[in-house]
mmCIF file of C-alpha atoms in Angstrom:
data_model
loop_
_atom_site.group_PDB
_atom_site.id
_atom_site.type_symbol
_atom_site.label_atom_id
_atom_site.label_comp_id
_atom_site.label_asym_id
_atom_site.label_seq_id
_atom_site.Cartn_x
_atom_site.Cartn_y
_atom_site.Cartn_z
ATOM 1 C CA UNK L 6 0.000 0.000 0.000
ATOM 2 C CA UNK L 7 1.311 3.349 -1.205
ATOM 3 C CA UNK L 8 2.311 5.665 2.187
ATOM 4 C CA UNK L 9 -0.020 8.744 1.140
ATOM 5 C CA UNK L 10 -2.894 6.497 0.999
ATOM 6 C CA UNK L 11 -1.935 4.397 4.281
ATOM 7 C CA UNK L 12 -1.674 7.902 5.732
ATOM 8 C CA UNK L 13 -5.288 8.628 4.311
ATOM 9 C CA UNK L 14 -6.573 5.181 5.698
ATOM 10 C CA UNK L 15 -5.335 5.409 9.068
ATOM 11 C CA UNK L 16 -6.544 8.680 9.696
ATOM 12 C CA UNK L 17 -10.162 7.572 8.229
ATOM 13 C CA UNK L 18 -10.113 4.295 10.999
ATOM 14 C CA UNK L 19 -9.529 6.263 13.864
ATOM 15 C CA UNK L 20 -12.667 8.811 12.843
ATOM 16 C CA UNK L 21 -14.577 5.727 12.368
ATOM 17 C CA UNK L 22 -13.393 4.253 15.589
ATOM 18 C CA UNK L 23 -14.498 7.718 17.098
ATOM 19 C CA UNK L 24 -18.069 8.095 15.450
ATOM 20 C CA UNK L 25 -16.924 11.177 13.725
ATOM 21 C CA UNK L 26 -18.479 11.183 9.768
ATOM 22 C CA UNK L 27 -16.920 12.613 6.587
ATOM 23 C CA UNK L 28 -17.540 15.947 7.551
ATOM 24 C CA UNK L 29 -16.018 15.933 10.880
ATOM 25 C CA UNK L 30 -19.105 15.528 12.594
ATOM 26 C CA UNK L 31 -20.261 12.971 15.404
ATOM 27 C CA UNK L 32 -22.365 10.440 13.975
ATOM 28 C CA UNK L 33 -24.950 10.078 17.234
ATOM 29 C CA UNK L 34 -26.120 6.373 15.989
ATOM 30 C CA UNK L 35 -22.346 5.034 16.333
ATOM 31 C CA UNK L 36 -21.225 3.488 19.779
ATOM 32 C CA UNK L 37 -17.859 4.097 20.738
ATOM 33 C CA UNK L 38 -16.375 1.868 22.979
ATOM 34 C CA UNK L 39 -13.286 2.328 25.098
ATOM 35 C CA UNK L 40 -11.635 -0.343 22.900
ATOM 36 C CA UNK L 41 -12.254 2.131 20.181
ATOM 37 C CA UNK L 42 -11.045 4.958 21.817
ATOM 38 C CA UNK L 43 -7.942 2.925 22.518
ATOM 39 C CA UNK L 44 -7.598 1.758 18.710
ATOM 40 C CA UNK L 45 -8.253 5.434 17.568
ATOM 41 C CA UNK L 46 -5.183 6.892 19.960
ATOM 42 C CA UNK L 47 -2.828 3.902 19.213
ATOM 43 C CA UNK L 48 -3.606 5.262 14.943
ATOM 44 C CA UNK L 49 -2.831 8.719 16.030
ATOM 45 C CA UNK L 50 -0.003 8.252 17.731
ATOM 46 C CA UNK L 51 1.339 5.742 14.753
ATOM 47 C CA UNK L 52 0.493 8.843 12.494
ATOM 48 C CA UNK L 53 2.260 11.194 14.567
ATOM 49 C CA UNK L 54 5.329 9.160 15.192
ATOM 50 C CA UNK L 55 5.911 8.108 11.215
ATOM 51 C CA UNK L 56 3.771 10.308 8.975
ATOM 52 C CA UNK L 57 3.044 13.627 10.293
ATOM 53 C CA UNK L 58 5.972 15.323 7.983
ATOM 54 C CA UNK L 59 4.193 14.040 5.124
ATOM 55 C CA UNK L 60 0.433 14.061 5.882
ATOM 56 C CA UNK L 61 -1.859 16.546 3.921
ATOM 57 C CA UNK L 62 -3.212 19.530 5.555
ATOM 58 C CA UNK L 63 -6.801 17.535 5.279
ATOM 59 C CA UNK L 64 -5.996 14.412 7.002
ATOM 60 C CA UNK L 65 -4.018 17.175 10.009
ATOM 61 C CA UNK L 66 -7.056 18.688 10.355
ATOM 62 C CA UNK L 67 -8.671 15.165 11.056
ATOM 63 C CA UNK L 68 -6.050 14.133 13.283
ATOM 64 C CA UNK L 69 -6.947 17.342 14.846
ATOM 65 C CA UNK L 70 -10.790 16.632 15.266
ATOM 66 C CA UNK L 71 -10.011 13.056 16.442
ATOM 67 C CA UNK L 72 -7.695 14.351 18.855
ATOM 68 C CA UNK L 73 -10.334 16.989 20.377
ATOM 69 C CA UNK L 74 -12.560 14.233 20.887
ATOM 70 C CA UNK L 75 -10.520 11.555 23.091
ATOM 71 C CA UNK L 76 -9.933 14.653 25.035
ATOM 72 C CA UNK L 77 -13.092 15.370 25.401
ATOM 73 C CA UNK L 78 -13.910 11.735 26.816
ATOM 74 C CA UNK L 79 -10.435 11.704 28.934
ATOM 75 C CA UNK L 80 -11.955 14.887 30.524
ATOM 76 C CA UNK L 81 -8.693 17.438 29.331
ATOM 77 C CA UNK L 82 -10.713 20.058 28.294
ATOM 78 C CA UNK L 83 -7.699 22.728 27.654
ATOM 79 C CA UNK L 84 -6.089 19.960 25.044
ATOM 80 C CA UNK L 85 -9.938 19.489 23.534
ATOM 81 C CA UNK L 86 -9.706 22.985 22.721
ATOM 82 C CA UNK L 87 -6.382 23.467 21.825
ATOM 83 C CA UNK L 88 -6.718 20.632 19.500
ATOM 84 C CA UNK L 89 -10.164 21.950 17.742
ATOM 85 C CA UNK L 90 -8.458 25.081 17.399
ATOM 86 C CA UNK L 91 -5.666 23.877 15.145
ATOM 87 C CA UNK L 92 -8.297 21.888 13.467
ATOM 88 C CA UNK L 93 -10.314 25.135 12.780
ATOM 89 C CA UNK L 94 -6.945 26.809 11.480
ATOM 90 C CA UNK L 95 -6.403 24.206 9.224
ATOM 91 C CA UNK L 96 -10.036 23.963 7.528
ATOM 92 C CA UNK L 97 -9.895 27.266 7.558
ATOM 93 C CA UNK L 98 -6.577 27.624 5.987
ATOM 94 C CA UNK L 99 -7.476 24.711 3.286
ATOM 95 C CA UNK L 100 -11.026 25.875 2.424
ATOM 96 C CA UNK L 101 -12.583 22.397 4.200
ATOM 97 C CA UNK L 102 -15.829 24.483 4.578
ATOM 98 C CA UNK L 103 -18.230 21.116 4.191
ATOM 99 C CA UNK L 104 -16.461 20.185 7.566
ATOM 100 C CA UNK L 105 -15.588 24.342 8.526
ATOM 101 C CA UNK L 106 -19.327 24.238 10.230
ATOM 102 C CA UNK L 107 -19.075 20.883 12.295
ATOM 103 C CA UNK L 108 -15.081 22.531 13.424
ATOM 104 C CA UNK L 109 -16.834 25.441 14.193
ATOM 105 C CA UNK L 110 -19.369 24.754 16.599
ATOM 106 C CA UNK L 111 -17.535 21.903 18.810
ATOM 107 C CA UNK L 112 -14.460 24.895 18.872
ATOM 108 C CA UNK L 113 -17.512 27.649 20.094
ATOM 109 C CA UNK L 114 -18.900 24.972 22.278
ATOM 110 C CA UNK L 115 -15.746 24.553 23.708
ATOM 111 C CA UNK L 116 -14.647 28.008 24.003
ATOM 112 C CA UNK L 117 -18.105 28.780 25.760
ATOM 113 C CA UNK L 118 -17.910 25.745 28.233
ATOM 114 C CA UNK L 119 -13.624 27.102 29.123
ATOM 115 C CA UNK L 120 -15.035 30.390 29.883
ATOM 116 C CA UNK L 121 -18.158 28.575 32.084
ATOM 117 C CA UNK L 122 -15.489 26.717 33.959
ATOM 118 C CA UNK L 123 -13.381 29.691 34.378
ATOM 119 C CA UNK L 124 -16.364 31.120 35.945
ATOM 120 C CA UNK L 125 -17.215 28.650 38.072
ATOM 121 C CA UNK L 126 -13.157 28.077 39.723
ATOM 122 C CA UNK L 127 -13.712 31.802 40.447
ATOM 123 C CA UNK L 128 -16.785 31.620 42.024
ATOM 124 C CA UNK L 129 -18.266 34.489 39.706
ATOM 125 C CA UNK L 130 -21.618 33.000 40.090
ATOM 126 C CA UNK L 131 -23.963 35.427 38.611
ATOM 127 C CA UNK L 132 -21.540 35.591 35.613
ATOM 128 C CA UNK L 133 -21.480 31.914 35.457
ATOM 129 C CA UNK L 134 -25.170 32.243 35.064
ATOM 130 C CA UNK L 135 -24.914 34.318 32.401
ATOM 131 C CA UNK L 136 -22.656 32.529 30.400
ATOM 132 C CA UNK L 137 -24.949 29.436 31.058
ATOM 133 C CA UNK L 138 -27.664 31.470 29.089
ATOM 134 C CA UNK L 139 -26.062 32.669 26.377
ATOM 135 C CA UNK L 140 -24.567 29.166 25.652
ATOM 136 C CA UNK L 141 -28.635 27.981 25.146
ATOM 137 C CA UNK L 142 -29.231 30.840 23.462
ATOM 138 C CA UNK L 143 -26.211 30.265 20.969
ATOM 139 C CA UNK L 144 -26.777 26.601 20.972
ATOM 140 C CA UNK L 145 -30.202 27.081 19.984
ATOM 141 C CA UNK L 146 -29.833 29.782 17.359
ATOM 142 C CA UNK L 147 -26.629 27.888 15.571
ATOM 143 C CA UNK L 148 -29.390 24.595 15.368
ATOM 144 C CA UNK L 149 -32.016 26.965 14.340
ATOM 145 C CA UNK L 150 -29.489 28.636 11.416
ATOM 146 C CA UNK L 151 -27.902 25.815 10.343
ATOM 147 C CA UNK L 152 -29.480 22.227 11.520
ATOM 148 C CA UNK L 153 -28.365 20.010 13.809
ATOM 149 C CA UNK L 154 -24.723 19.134 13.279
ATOM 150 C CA UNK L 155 -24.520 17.430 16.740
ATOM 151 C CA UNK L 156 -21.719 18.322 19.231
ATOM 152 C CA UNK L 157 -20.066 15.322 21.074
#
């Protein structure tokens, strides 16, 4: 098997190992197991180790998404975001936009919930509240505006 497509291939079984769909998004109907998660951060690690010089700026950006979400489930919110944020660079940099809109609301969502936890470790309480509300509101306005891309 030629490297650029193994490169391709590996990157495409750890989405599917994750749930995550062409696009980037979370495919709500697909169980993820912690076997899966496992399999998906064994890939990324392979693809990191022996192919990230060569792999193309689509396939980072996956990496990218893939990454954000084993963070998600391993609870390390700062590397989520981190991670969604270079993955929102990079669609944005390589004109992904079919997957621009699924990047874009898991790196709002986690912006929103950093500055909600923020809150809370302060103890800014009526702010926290705020920011509580206007992450319904903007959850429910993005759905209304665009459909429902489900977050993970």
């Amino acid at each position: 098997m030629g490297e650029d497509f193994k490169r391709m291939v590996l990157t495409k079984i750890a989405l599917v190992n994750l749930g995550i769909g062409v696009y980037g998004n979370p495919i709500k109907e697909v169980p993820v197991s912690q076997e899966n998660i496992k399999n998906a951060k064994e890939i990324l690690v392979e693809i990191q180790q022996k192919y990230w010089g060569k792999l193309e700026t689509r396939w980072k950006m996956f990496f990218f998404v893939a990454r954000t979400r084993i963070c998600e489930w391993n609870g390390e919110r700062e590397e989520a975001f981190q991670s969604i944020s270079k993955a929102l660079k990079l669609s944005s940099k390589g004109k992904f936009r079919g997957e621009l809109i699924n990047i874009q609301q898991t790196h709002n969502r986690l912006f929103i919930q950093k500055i909600i936890f923020g809150l809370f470790r302060e103890k800014s309480y009526l702010l926290l509240i705020c920011a509580i509300v206007l992450y319904f509101l903007y959850t429910f306005c993005f759905i209304s505006f665009y459909g429902d891309h489900s977050t993970f």
